[in-house]
PDB file of C-alpha atoms in Angstrom:
ATOM      1  CA  MET A   1       0.056   6.625  12.953  1.00 74.00           C
ATOM      2  CA  SER A   2       0.886   9.252  10.878  1.00 94.00           C
ATOM      3  CA  PHE A   3      -0.013  10.251   7.175  1.00 97.00           C
ATOM      4  CA  VAL A   4       2.665  10.926   4.137  1.00 98.00           C
ATOM      5  CA  ARG A   5       1.069  12.137   0.951  1.00 97.00           C
ATOM      6  CA  VAL A   6       1.959  10.370  -2.262  1.00 97.00           C
ATOM      7  CA  GLY A   7       0.395  11.279  -5.830  1.00 94.00           C
ATOM      8  CA  GLY A   8      -1.594  13.780  -4.046  1.00 95.00           C
ATOM      9  CA  VAL A   9      -3.530  11.106  -1.816  1.00 97.00           C
ATOM     10  CA  PRO A  10      -2.664  10.937   2.001  1.00 98.00           C
ATOM     11  CA  HIS A  11      -1.492   7.148   2.914  1.00 98.00           C
ATOM     12  CA  HIS A  12      -2.288   5.779   6.407  1.00 98.00           C
ATOM     13  CA  VAL A  13       1.607   4.523   7.889  1.00 98.00           C
ATOM     14  CA  VAL A  14       2.414   2.728  10.509  1.00 98.00           C
ATOM     15  CA  VAL A  15       6.356   2.650  11.136  1.00 98.00           C
ATOM     16  CA  GLU A  16       7.983   0.032  14.003  1.00 98.00           C
ATOM     17  CA  GLY A  17      10.852  -0.981  14.935  1.00 98.00           C
ATOM     18  CA  SER A  18      14.887  -0.143  13.832  1.00 96.00           C
ATOM     19  CA  GLY A  19      17.161  -1.767  11.628  1.00 96.00           C
ATOM     20  CA  PRO A  20      16.940  -2.569   7.798  1.00 97.00           C
ATOM     21  CA  VAL A  21      13.692  -1.715   6.244  1.00 98.00           C
ATOM     22  CA  CYS A  22      10.824  -4.203   5.802  1.00 98.00           C
ATOM     23  CA  VAL A  23       7.626  -2.583   3.975  1.00 98.00           C
ATOM     24  CA  LEU A  24       4.201  -5.277   4.171  1.00 98.00           C
ATOM     25  CA  SER A  25       1.373  -4.230   1.696  1.00 98.00           C
ATOM     26  CA  ALA A  26      -1.541  -6.464   1.900  1.00 98.00           C
ATOM     27  CA  GLY A  27      -3.933  -8.110  -0.588  1.00 98.00           C
ATOM     28  CA  LEU A  28      -6.974  -6.267  -1.376  1.00 97.00           C
ATOM     29  CA  ALA A  29      -9.347  -4.711   0.620  1.00 96.00           C
ATOM     30  CA  MET A  30      -7.119  -6.168   3.871  1.00 98.00           C
ATOM     31  CA  SER A  31      -5.779  -3.283   6.507  1.00 98.00           C
ATOM     32  CA  TRP A  32      -2.464  -2.169   8.209  1.00 98.00           C
ATOM     33  CA  PHE A  33      -3.818  -4.434  11.014  1.00 98.00           C
ATOM     34  CA  ASP A  34      -4.090  -7.475   9.565  1.00 98.00           C
ATOM     35  CA  TRP A  35       0.091  -7.713   9.965  1.00 98.00           C
ATOM     36  CA  ASP A  36      -0.289  -6.739  13.707  1.00 98.00           C
ATOM     37  CA  PRO A  37       0.673 -10.903  14.562  1.00 98.00           C
ATOM     38  CA  VAL A  38       4.198 -10.519  12.703  1.00 98.00           C
ATOM     39  CA  VAL A  39       5.507  -7.494  13.660  1.00 98.00           C
ATOM     40  CA  PRO A  40       6.349  -8.151  16.887  1.00 98.00           C
ATOM     41  CA  LEU A  41       8.931 -10.694  15.294  1.00 98.00           C
ATOM     42  CA  LEU A  42      10.123  -8.570  12.881  1.00 98.00           C
ATOM     43  CA  ALA A  43      10.305  -4.695  14.345  1.00 98.00           C
ATOM     44  CA  PRO A  44      12.958  -5.540  17.004  1.00 97.00           C
ATOM     45  CA  HIS A  45      15.086  -6.572  13.462  1.00 97.00           C
ATOM     46  CA  ARG A  46      13.941  -4.377  10.944  1.00 98.00           C
ATOM     47  CA  THR A  47      12.513  -1.147  10.377  1.00 98.00           C
ATOM     48  CA  VAL A  48       8.865  -2.280   9.373  1.00 98.00           C
ATOM     49  CA  VAL A  49       6.951  -0.109   7.681  1.00 98.00           C
ATOM     50  CA  ARG A  50       3.349  -0.741   6.716  1.00 98.00           C
ATOM     51  CA  PHE A  51       1.133   1.337   4.766  1.00 98.00           C
ATOM     52  CA  ASP A  52      -2.630   1.205   3.610  1.00 98.00           C
ATOM     53  CA  ARG A  53      -3.063   1.755  -0.019  1.00 98.00           C
ATOM     54  CA  PRO A  54      -5.505   4.258  -1.000  1.00 98.00           C
ATOM     55  CA  GLY A  55      -9.110   3.480  -0.386  1.00 97.00           C
ATOM     56  CA  HIS A  56      -8.125   0.659   1.869  1.00 98.00           C
ATOM     57  CA  GLY A  57      -7.329   0.896   5.744  1.00 98.00           C
ATOM     58  CA  LEU A  58      -7.361   5.064   6.770  1.00 98.00           C
ATOM     59  CA  SER A  59      -6.399   5.967   3.334  1.00 98.00           C
ATOM     60  CA  GLY A  60      -7.391   8.804   1.455  1.00 97.00           C
ATOM     61  CA  PRO A  61      -9.619   7.355  -2.236  1.00 95.00           C
ATOM     62  CA  PRO A  62      -8.096   6.329  -5.199  1.00 95.00           C
ATOM     63  CA  ALA A  63      -7.290   9.135  -7.073  1.00 93.00           C
ATOM     64  CA  VAL A  64      -6.470   6.841 -10.420  1.00 94.00           C
ATOM     65  CA  ALA A  65      -7.133   3.273 -11.046  1.00 96.00           C
ATOM     66  CA  PRO A  66      -4.313   0.838  -9.870  1.00 97.00           C
ATOM     67  CA  SER A  67      -1.403  -0.357 -11.900  1.00 98.00           C
ATOM     68  CA  ALA A  68       1.164  -2.574 -11.274  1.00 98.00           C
ATOM     69  CA  SER A  69       4.187   0.433 -12.026  1.00 98.00           C
ATOM     70  CA  GLY A  70       2.167   3.055 -10.158  1.00 98.00           C
ATOM     71  CA  GLU A  71       1.832   0.522  -7.578  1.00 98.00           C
ATOM     72  CA  ALA A  72       5.692  -0.346  -7.491  1.00 98.00           C
ATOM     73  CA  HIS A  73       6.254   3.347  -7.498  1.00 98.00           C
ATOM     74  CA  ARG A  74       3.801   4.102  -4.540  1.00 98.00           C
ATOM     75  CA  ILE A  75       5.739   1.941  -2.332  1.00 98.00           C
ATOM     76  CA  ALA A  76       8.691   4.127  -3.403  1.00 98.00           C
ATOM     77  CA  GLY A  77       6.681   6.931  -2.939  1.00 98.00           C
ATOM     78  CA  VAL A  78       5.811   6.046   0.828  1.00 98.00           C
ATOM     79  CA  LEU A  79       9.891   5.068   1.599  1.00 98.00           C
ATOM     80  CA  ASP A  80      10.598   8.513  -0.233  1.00 98.00           C
ATOM     81  CA  ALA A  81       8.333  10.530   2.284  1.00 98.00           C
ATOM     82  CA  LEU A  82       9.331   8.651   5.466  1.00 98.00           C
ATOM     83  CA  GLY A  83      12.845   9.657   3.856  1.00 97.00           C
ATOM     84  CA  LEU A  84      13.835   5.930   3.822  1.00 97.00           C
ATOM     85  CA  ASP A  85      16.250   5.468   1.158  1.00 92.00           C
ATOM     86  CA  GLY A  86      18.287   2.361   1.632  1.00 91.00           C
ATOM     87  CA  PRO A  87      17.377  -0.639   0.444  1.00 97.00           C
ATOM     88  CA  ALA A  88      14.117  -2.512   1.642  1.00 98.00           C
ATOM     89  CA  THR A  89      12.341  -5.959   1.546  1.00 98.00           C
ATOM     90  CA  VAL A  90       9.240  -5.289   0.041  1.00 98.00           C
ATOM     91  CA  VAL A  91       6.657  -8.160   1.558  1.00 98.00           C
ATOM     92  CA  GLY A  92       3.154  -8.563  -0.907  1.00 98.00           C
ATOM     93  CA  HIS A  93       0.633 -10.344   0.404  1.00 98.00           C
ATOM     94  CA  SER A  94      -2.287 -11.958  -2.004  1.00 98.00           C
ATOM     95  CA  ILE A  95      -2.595  -9.175  -4.806  1.00 98.00           C
ATOM     96  CA  ALA A  96      -0.082  -7.202  -3.527  1.00 98.00           C
ATOM     97  CA  GLY A  97       2.148 -10.278  -4.474  1.00 98.00           C
ATOM     98  CA  PHE A  98       2.066  -8.098  -8.222  1.00 98.00           C
ATOM     99  CA  HIS A  99       3.019  -4.796  -6.413  1.00 98.00           C
ATOM    100  CA  ALA A 100       5.963  -5.887  -4.660  1.00 98.00           C
ATOM    101  CA  GLU A 101       7.419  -8.220  -7.783  1.00 98.00           C
ATOM    102  CA  ALA A 102       6.943  -4.791  -9.700  1.00 98.00           C
ATOM    103  CA  PHE A 103       8.856  -2.302  -7.244  1.00 98.00           C
ATOM    104  CA  ALA A 104      11.629  -4.936  -7.157  1.00 98.00           C
ATOM    105  CA  ARG A 105      11.844  -5.016 -10.938  1.00 98.00           C
ATOM    106  CA  LEU A 106      11.741  -1.366 -11.489  1.00 98.00           C
ATOM    107  CA  HIS A 107      13.452   0.063  -8.346  1.00 98.00           C
ATOM    108  CA  PRO A 108      16.560  -3.010  -8.279  1.00 98.00           C
ATOM    109  CA  ASP A 109      18.361  -0.964  -6.477  1.00 97.00           C
ATOM    110  CA  ARG A 110      16.067  -0.038  -3.787  1.00 98.00           C
ATOM    111  CA  THR A 111      15.548  -3.826  -3.118  1.00 98.00           C
ATOM    112  CA  ALA A 112      16.957  -6.229  -0.538  1.00 98.00           C
ATOM    113  CA  GLY A 113      14.461  -8.818  -1.105  1.00 98.00           C
ATOM    114  CA  VAL A 114      11.423 -10.162  -1.873  1.00 98.00           C
ATOM    115  CA  VAL A 115       8.626 -11.972   0.055  1.00 98.00           C
ATOM    116  CA  LEU A 116       5.505 -13.402  -1.608  1.00 98.00           C
ATOM    117  CA  VAL A 117       2.182 -14.035   0.633  1.00 98.00           C
ATOM    118  CA  ASP A 118      -0.042 -16.581  -1.346  1.00 98.00           C
ATOM    119  CA  ALA A 119      -0.050 -13.963  -4.242  1.00 98.00           C
ATOM    120  CA  SER A 120      -1.706 -13.939  -6.888  1.00 98.00           C
ATOM    121  CA  VAL A 121      -1.055 -15.949  -9.680  1.00 98.00           C
ATOM    122  CA  GLU A 122      -2.157 -14.754 -13.217  1.00 97.00           C
ATOM    123  CA  GLU A 123      -0.166 -17.242 -16.036  1.00 96.00           C
ATOM    124  CA  HIS A 124      -1.856 -16.119 -19.333  1.00 96.00           C
ATOM    125  CA  ALA A 125      -3.469 -12.138 -18.554  1.00 96.00           C
ATOM    126  CA  ARG A 126      -4.722 -10.179 -20.905  1.00 95.00           C
ATOM    127  CA  VAL A 127      -5.225  -6.719 -20.730  1.00 93.00           C
ATOM    128  CA  PRO A 128      -9.536  -6.257 -20.878  1.00 93.00           C
ATOM    129  CA  ALA A 129     -11.052  -3.303 -22.872  1.00 94.00           C
ATOM    130  CA  ALA A 130     -11.899  -0.049 -22.207  1.00 95.00           C
ATOM    131  CA  PRO A 131     -10.474   0.603 -19.070  1.00 94.00           C
ATOM    132  CA  ALA A 132     -11.660   3.595 -18.613  1.00 95.00           C
ATOM    133  CA  VAL A 133     -15.266   2.191 -18.883  1.00 96.00           C
ATOM    134  CA  ARG A 134     -14.414  -0.370 -16.128  1.00 95.00           C
ATOM    135  CA  THR A 135     -13.283   2.508 -13.298  1.00 96.00           C
ATOM    136  CA  ALA A 136     -16.318   4.500 -14.568  1.00 97.00           C
ATOM    137  CA  LEU A 137     -18.622   1.445 -13.588  1.00 96.00           C
ATOM    138  CA  ALA A 138     -16.480   0.590 -10.872  1.00 96.00           C
ATOM    139  CA  ARG A 139     -17.299   3.916  -9.482  1.00 96.00           C
ATOM    140  CA  THR A 140     -20.359   4.133 -10.173  1.00 97.00           C
ATOM    141  CA  VAL A 141     -21.898   1.053  -8.010  1.00 97.00           C
ATOM    142  CA  ALA A 142     -19.279   1.919  -5.072  1.00 96.00           C
ATOM    143  CA  THR A 143     -21.582   5.189  -5.654  1.00 96.00           C
ATOM    144  CA  VAL A 144     -24.660   3.307  -5.494  1.00 97.00           C
ATOM    145  CA  LEU A 145     -24.420   1.148  -3.248  1.00 97.00           C
ATOM    146  CA  SER A 146     -23.105   4.082  -0.553  1.00 97.00           C
ATOM    147  CA  ALA A 147     -26.163   5.988  -1.057  1.00 97.00           C
ATOM    148  CA  ALA A 148     -28.022   2.758  -0.293  1.00 97.00           C
ATOM    149  CA  GLY A 149     -26.320   2.695   3.190  1.00 97.00           C
ATOM    150  CA  ALA A 150     -24.546  -1.008   2.340  1.00 97.00           C
ATOM    151  CA  PRO A 151     -21.047   0.268   3.243  1.00 97.00           C
ATOM    152  CA  ALA A 152     -22.268   0.489   7.353  1.00 97.00           C
ATOM    153  CA  ALA A 153     -24.438  -2.167   7.092  1.00 97.00           C
ATOM    154  CA  LEU A 154     -22.680  -5.180   5.389  1.00 97.00           C
ATOM    155  CA  GLY A 155     -18.885  -3.625   4.887  1.00 98.00           C
ATOM    156  CA  PRO A 156     -18.207  -4.807   8.682  1.00 98.00           C
ATOM    157  CA  LEU A 157     -20.132  -8.240   8.540  1.00 98.00           C
ATOM    158  CA  THR A 158     -18.554  -8.752   4.668  1.00 97.00           C
ATOM    159  CA  ARG A 159     -14.917  -8.164   6.579  1.00 98.00           C
ATOM    160  CA  ARG A 160     -15.634 -10.749   8.794  1.00 98.00           C
ATOM    161  CA  ALA A 161     -16.973 -13.560   6.575  1.00 98.00           C
ATOM    162  CA  VAL A 162     -14.179 -13.237   4.656  1.00 97.00           C
ATOM    163  CA  VAL A 163     -11.594 -13.488   6.824  1.00 98.00           C
ATOM    164  CA  ARG A 164     -13.392 -17.205   8.253  1.00 97.00           C
ATOM    165  CA  LEU A 165     -13.649 -18.386   5.236  1.00 97.00           C
ATOM    166  CA  SER A 166      -9.865 -17.686   4.627  1.00 97.00           C
ATOM    167  CA  ARG A 167      -8.656 -19.336   7.561  1.00 97.00           C
ATOM    168  CA  PRO A 168      -8.494 -22.873   8.812  1.00 97.00           C
ATOM    169  CA  GLY A 169     -11.340 -24.168  10.406  1.00 96.00           C
ATOM    170  CA  LEU A 170     -13.480 -20.919   9.940  1.00 96.00           C
ATOM    171  CA  ALA A 171     -11.396 -19.275  12.524  1.00 97.00           C
ATOM    172  CA  PRO A 172     -12.225 -16.053  13.947  1.00 97.00           C
ATOM    173  CA  ASP A 173     -11.231 -12.446  12.850  1.00 98.00           C
ATOM    174  CA  PRO A 174      -9.126 -10.962  15.651  1.00 97.00           C
ATOM    175  CA  ALA A 175      -8.662  -7.745  14.604  1.00 98.00           C
ATOM    176  CA  PRO A 176     -11.256  -5.291  17.494  1.00 97.00           C
ATOM    177  CA  ALA A 177     -14.431  -4.231  16.021  1.00 97.00           C
ATOM    178  CA  ALA A 178     -14.239  -0.861  16.306  1.00 97.00           C
ATOM    179  CA  LEU A 179     -10.906  -0.804  14.071  1.00 97.00           C
ATOM    180  CA  ILE A 180     -13.138  -3.283  11.598  1.00 98.00           C
ATOM    181  CA  ARG A 181     -16.557  -0.248  12.119  1.00 98.00           C
ATOM    182  CA  ARG A 182     -14.253   2.841  11.332  1.00 97.00           C
ATOM    183  CA  CYS A 183     -12.887   1.193   7.875  1.00 97.00           C
ATOM    184  CA  TYR A 184     -15.299  -1.398   6.479  1.00 98.00           C
ATOM    185  CA  ALA A 185     -18.180   0.858   7.386  1.00 98.00           C
ATOM    186  CA  THR A 186     -17.049   3.619   4.592  1.00 97.00           C
ATOM    187  CA  SER A 187     -17.698   3.989   1.451  1.00 96.00           C
ATOM    188  CA  ARG A 188     -13.854   5.037   1.086  1.00 95.00           C
ATOM    189  CA  VAL A 189     -12.925   1.401   1.755  1.00 96.00           C
ATOM    190  CA  LEU A 190     -15.676  -0.411  -0.447  1.00 96.00           C
ATOM    191  CA  ASN A 191     -14.389   2.414  -3.481  1.00 96.00           C
ATOM    192  CA  GLY A 192     -11.083   1.159  -3.060  1.00 97.00           C
ATOM    193  CA  ALA A 193     -11.675  -2.954  -2.861  1.00 97.00           C
ATOM    194  CA  LEU A 194     -14.210  -2.711  -5.906  1.00 97.00           C
ATOM    195  CA  LEU A 195     -11.738  -0.478  -8.498  1.00 97.00           C
ATOM    196  CA  GLU A 196      -8.696  -2.567  -7.349  1.00 97.00           C
ATOM    197  CA  ASN A 197     -10.915  -6.133  -8.446  1.00 97.00           C
ATOM    198  CA  THR A 198     -12.038  -3.949 -11.320  1.00 97.00           C
ATOM    199  CA  HIS A 199      -8.289  -3.252 -12.472  1.00 97.00           C
ATOM    200  CA  TYR A 200      -6.881  -6.941 -11.159  1.00 98.00           C
ATOM    201  CA  ARG A 201      -6.353  -8.417 -14.720  1.00 97.00           C
ATOM    202  CA  ALA A 202      -4.730  -5.313 -16.095  1.00 97.00           C
ATOM    203  CA  VAL A 203      -2.189  -4.942 -13.447  1.00 98.00           C
ATOM    204  CA  ALA A 204      -1.894  -8.457 -13.494  1.00 98.00           C
ATOM    205  CA  ALA A 205      -1.455  -8.696 -17.943  1.00 98.00           C
ATOM    206  CA  GLU A 206       1.074  -5.398 -16.852  1.00 98.00           C
ATOM    207  CA  LEU A 207       3.467  -7.242 -14.655  1.00 98.00           C
ATOM    208  CA  LEU A 208       3.198  -9.587 -17.142  1.00 98.00           C
ATOM    209  CA  ALA A 209       5.206  -7.231 -19.781  1.00 98.00           C
ATOM    210  CA  LEU A 210       7.294  -5.849 -17.099  1.00 98.00           C
ATOM    211  CA  ARG A 211       8.719  -9.532 -16.346  1.00 98.00           C
ATOM    212  CA  GLU A 212       9.997  -9.057 -20.068  1.00 97.00           C
ATOM    213  CA  ARG A 213      11.272  -5.649 -20.229  1.00 97.00           C
ATOM    214  CA  HIS A 214      12.668  -5.787 -16.749  1.00 98.00           C
ATOM    215  CA  PRO A 215      15.065  -8.275 -14.821  1.00 97.00           C
ATOM    216  CA  LEU A 216      15.076  -9.203 -11.039  1.00 98.00           C
ATOM    217  CA  PRO A 217      17.952  -7.465  -9.758  1.00 96.00           C
ATOM    218  CA  PRO A 218      20.249 -10.314  -9.254  1.00 96.00           C
ATOM    219  CA  GLY A 219      21.319 -12.215  -5.923  1.00 95.00           C
ATOM    220  CA  VAL A 220      18.499 -10.576  -4.415  1.00 97.00           C
ATOM    221  CA  PRO A 221      16.298 -13.099  -2.341  1.00 97.00           C
ATOM    222  CA  VAL A 222      12.859 -13.990  -3.461  1.00 98.00           C
ATOM    223  CA  THR A 223      10.858 -16.545  -1.265  1.00 98.00           C
ATOM    224  CA  VAL A 224       7.353 -17.575  -2.311  1.00 98.00           C
ATOM    225  CA  LEU A 225       5.397 -18.910   0.659  1.00 98.00           C
ATOM    226  CA  ALA A 226       2.047 -20.804  -0.362  1.00 98.00           C
ATOM    227  CA  ALA A 227      -0.772 -21.538   2.038  1.00 97.00           C
ATOM    228  CA  PRO A 228      -1.528 -25.148   0.824  1.00 94.00           C
ATOM    229  CA  ALA A 229      -4.840 -24.708  -0.502  1.00 92.00           C
ATOM    230  CA  SER A 230      -5.561 -27.358  -3.486  1.00 95.00           C
ATOM    231  CA  THR A 231      -2.814 -29.495  -5.151  1.00 96.00           C
ATOM    232  CA  ARG A 232      -3.233 -27.411  -8.492  1.00 97.00           C
ATOM    233  CA  TRP A 233      -2.970 -23.869  -6.310  1.00 97.00           C
ATOM    234  CA  THR A 234       1.155 -25.719  -4.878  1.00 97.00           C
ATOM    235  CA  ARG A 235       1.790 -26.646  -8.199  1.00 98.00           C
ATOM    236  CA  ARG A 236       1.386 -22.703  -9.720  1.00 98.00           C
ATOM    237  CA  GLN A 237       2.493 -21.411  -6.589  1.00 98.00           C
ATOM    238  CA  ARG A 238       6.099 -23.477  -6.697  1.00 98.00           C
ATOM    239  CA  ALA A 239       5.688 -22.361 -10.886  1.00 98.00           C
ATOM    240  CA  LEU A 240       6.077 -19.046  -9.804  1.00 98.00           C
ATOM    241  CA  ALA A 241       9.091 -19.744  -7.549  1.00 98.00           C
ATOM    242  CA  ASP A 242      10.693 -21.601 -10.251  1.00 98.00           C
ATOM    243  CA  LEU A 243       9.745 -18.541 -12.994  1.00 98.00           C
ATOM    244  CA  LEU A 244      11.487 -16.174 -10.460  1.00 98.00           C
ATOM    245  CA  GLY A 245      14.788 -18.270  -9.160  1.00 97.00           C
ATOM    246  CA  ALA A 246      12.732 -17.876  -5.764  1.00 98.00           C
ATOM    247  CA  ARG A 247      12.732 -20.406  -2.732  1.00 97.00           C
ATOM    248  CA  PHE A 248       9.375 -21.976  -2.177  1.00 98.00           C
ATOM    249  CA  GLU A 249       7.775 -23.172   0.256  1.00 97.00           C
ATOM    250  CA  ALA A 250       4.513 -24.644   1.479  1.00 97.00           C
ATOM    251  CA  VAL A 251       3.166 -23.493   4.894  1.00 97.00           C
ATOM    252  CA  PRO A 252       1.153 -25.905   6.339  1.00 96.00           C
ATOM    253  CA  GLY A 253      -1.613 -25.203   8.669  1.00 95.00           C
ATOM    254  CA  THR A 254      -2.222 -21.425   6.849  1.00 97.00           C
ATOM    255  CA  GLY A 255      -5.521 -20.161   4.748  1.00 97.00           C
ATOM    256  CA  HIS A 256      -4.650 -17.491   2.552  1.00 98.00           C
ATOM    257  CA  LEU A 257      -4.589 -14.829   5.444  1.00 98.00           C
ATOM    258  CA  MET A 258      -0.961 -16.479   6.374  1.00 98.00           C
ATOM    259  CA  MET A 259      -0.463 -13.313   8.476  1.00 98.00           C
ATOM    260  CA  LEU A 260      -2.797 -14.441  11.211  1.00 98.00           C
ATOM    261  CA  ASP A 261      -2.611 -17.939  10.853  1.00 98.00           C
ATOM    262  CA  ARG A 262       1.629 -18.435  10.951  1.00 97.00           C
ATOM    263  CA  PRO A 263       3.345 -15.243  11.573  1.00 98.00           C
ATOM    264  CA  PRO A 264       6.542 -16.749  12.897  1.00 97.00           C
ATOM    265  CA  ALA A 265       6.663 -18.118   8.356  1.00 96.00           C
ATOM    266  CA  LEU A 266       6.569 -14.906   7.519  1.00 97.00           C
ATOM    267  CA  ALA A 267       9.225 -13.322  10.159  1.00 97.00           C
ATOM    268  CA  GLU A 268      11.794 -16.102   8.879  1.00 97.00           C
ATOM    269  CA  ALA A 269      11.166 -15.452   5.668  1.00 97.00           C
ATOM    270  CA  VAL A 270      11.975 -11.972   6.172  1.00 97.00           C
ATOM    271  CA  LEU A 271      14.950 -12.216   8.867  1.00 96.00           C
ATOM    272  CA  GLY A 272      16.396 -15.322   7.079  1.00 87.00           C
ATOM    273  CA  ARG A 273      16.517 -19.188   8.142  1.00 58.00           C
ATOM    274  CA  GLN A 274      19.006 -18.731  10.489  1.00 43.00           C
ATOM    275  CA  LEU A 275      17.089 -16.805  13.293  1.00 52.00           C
ATOM    276  CA  GLN A 276      13.930 -19.857  12.811  1.00 50.00           C
ATOM    277  CA  GLY A 277      14.818 -21.310  16.409  1.00 51.00           C
ATOM    278  CA  SER A 278      14.526 -17.756  17.934  1.00 50.00           C
ATOM    279  CA  LEU A 279      11.188 -17.574  16.472  1.00 52.00           C
ATOM    280  CA  ALA A 280       9.878 -21.158  17.330  1.00 48.00           C
ATOM    281  CA  GLY A 281       7.940 -21.925  20.613  1.00 44.00           C
ATOM    282  CA  PRO A 282       4.927 -20.166  22.174  1.00 40.00           C
ATOM    283  CA  ALA A 283       3.966 -17.636  18.527  1.00 39.00           C
ATOM    284  CA  GLU A 284       4.102 -21.119  16.414  1.00 40.00           C
ATOM    285  CA  ASP A 285       0.621 -22.105  18.176  1.00 39.00           C
ATOM    286  CA  ALA A 286      -0.603 -18.766  19.094  1.00 38.00           C
ATOM    287  CA  ALA A 287      -0.063 -15.280  17.427  1.00 40.00           C
ATOM    288  CA  PRO A 288       1.208 -12.194  19.630  1.00 40.00           C
ATOM    289  CA  PRO A 289      -1.750 -10.471  21.039  1.00 37.00           C
ATOM    290  CA  PRO A 290      -2.019  -7.216  18.385  1.00 37.00           C
ATOM    291  CA  ALA A 291      -0.008  -4.585  18.653  1.00 38.00           C
ATOM    292  CA  HIS A 292      -1.866  -1.586  17.223  1.00 36.00           C
ATOM    293  CA  ALA A 293      -0.604   1.722  16.616  1.00 34.00           C
ATOM    294  CA  PRO A 294      -1.515   4.796  19.261  1.00 30.00           C
ATOM    295  CA  GLY A 295      -4.620   6.473  18.221  1.00 33.00           C
ATOM    296  CA  ALA A 296      -5.980   3.767  15.544  1.00 30.00           C
TER     297      ALA A 296
END
């Protein structure tokens, strides 16, 4: 576990394994340890980089409102700070799918592949009015809730509830209680989650604009993995794959938190389906035990 400074903000980073670089970026209000079941499958073959965006996990509070280009440059900045300048496969879950695609469009020479994990889809997003007012409002709400003690009282419980509701059969949150308290009982994480949620539409609209100006790098593989939440959701995910010229796969037996429910599916998407046989087996039925970073 280490910290690197990007844009003046300390970013919590965990690097494991060896080989070509793979970056894992989790969704709104998720943390580095949510990738724990996937890392043991990737680390023998890849240098796996996990980082927490500002206001997430153990990273510092956000200095500015998020944007699609800003998050793409953040990924590049993290890799630069680690001295990893070769092409990377970027895996983006949920809202981080916006960031992964933006990275590929803005840093084509640094992109070896893109994997979108039940990624957010907004086909007709428009930039909301008064972004500065929205930022101020989000920060004010976070300040008021923090002064009232909401993060300590409700943060860990909210995290547990959201994870259960995002998994098939209301499966429990596997993260240790100490890590949950360390992250989700803080005003920092509340602030980060509110700010990202507030600017969700703006980030989506910016990505639509980037698609018109910056093509995906030719020949770079893109994979869209979708949880079968509904027929409409599957249709939208398939349309995203068609738009990006990507391979599409609906992953059965999984909810939105695919990294917890079906880690082999993610590993296969990163490593290539020729390795499917080596990844199948016990991991298909039960995720490996979490491998937390020392000192976490």
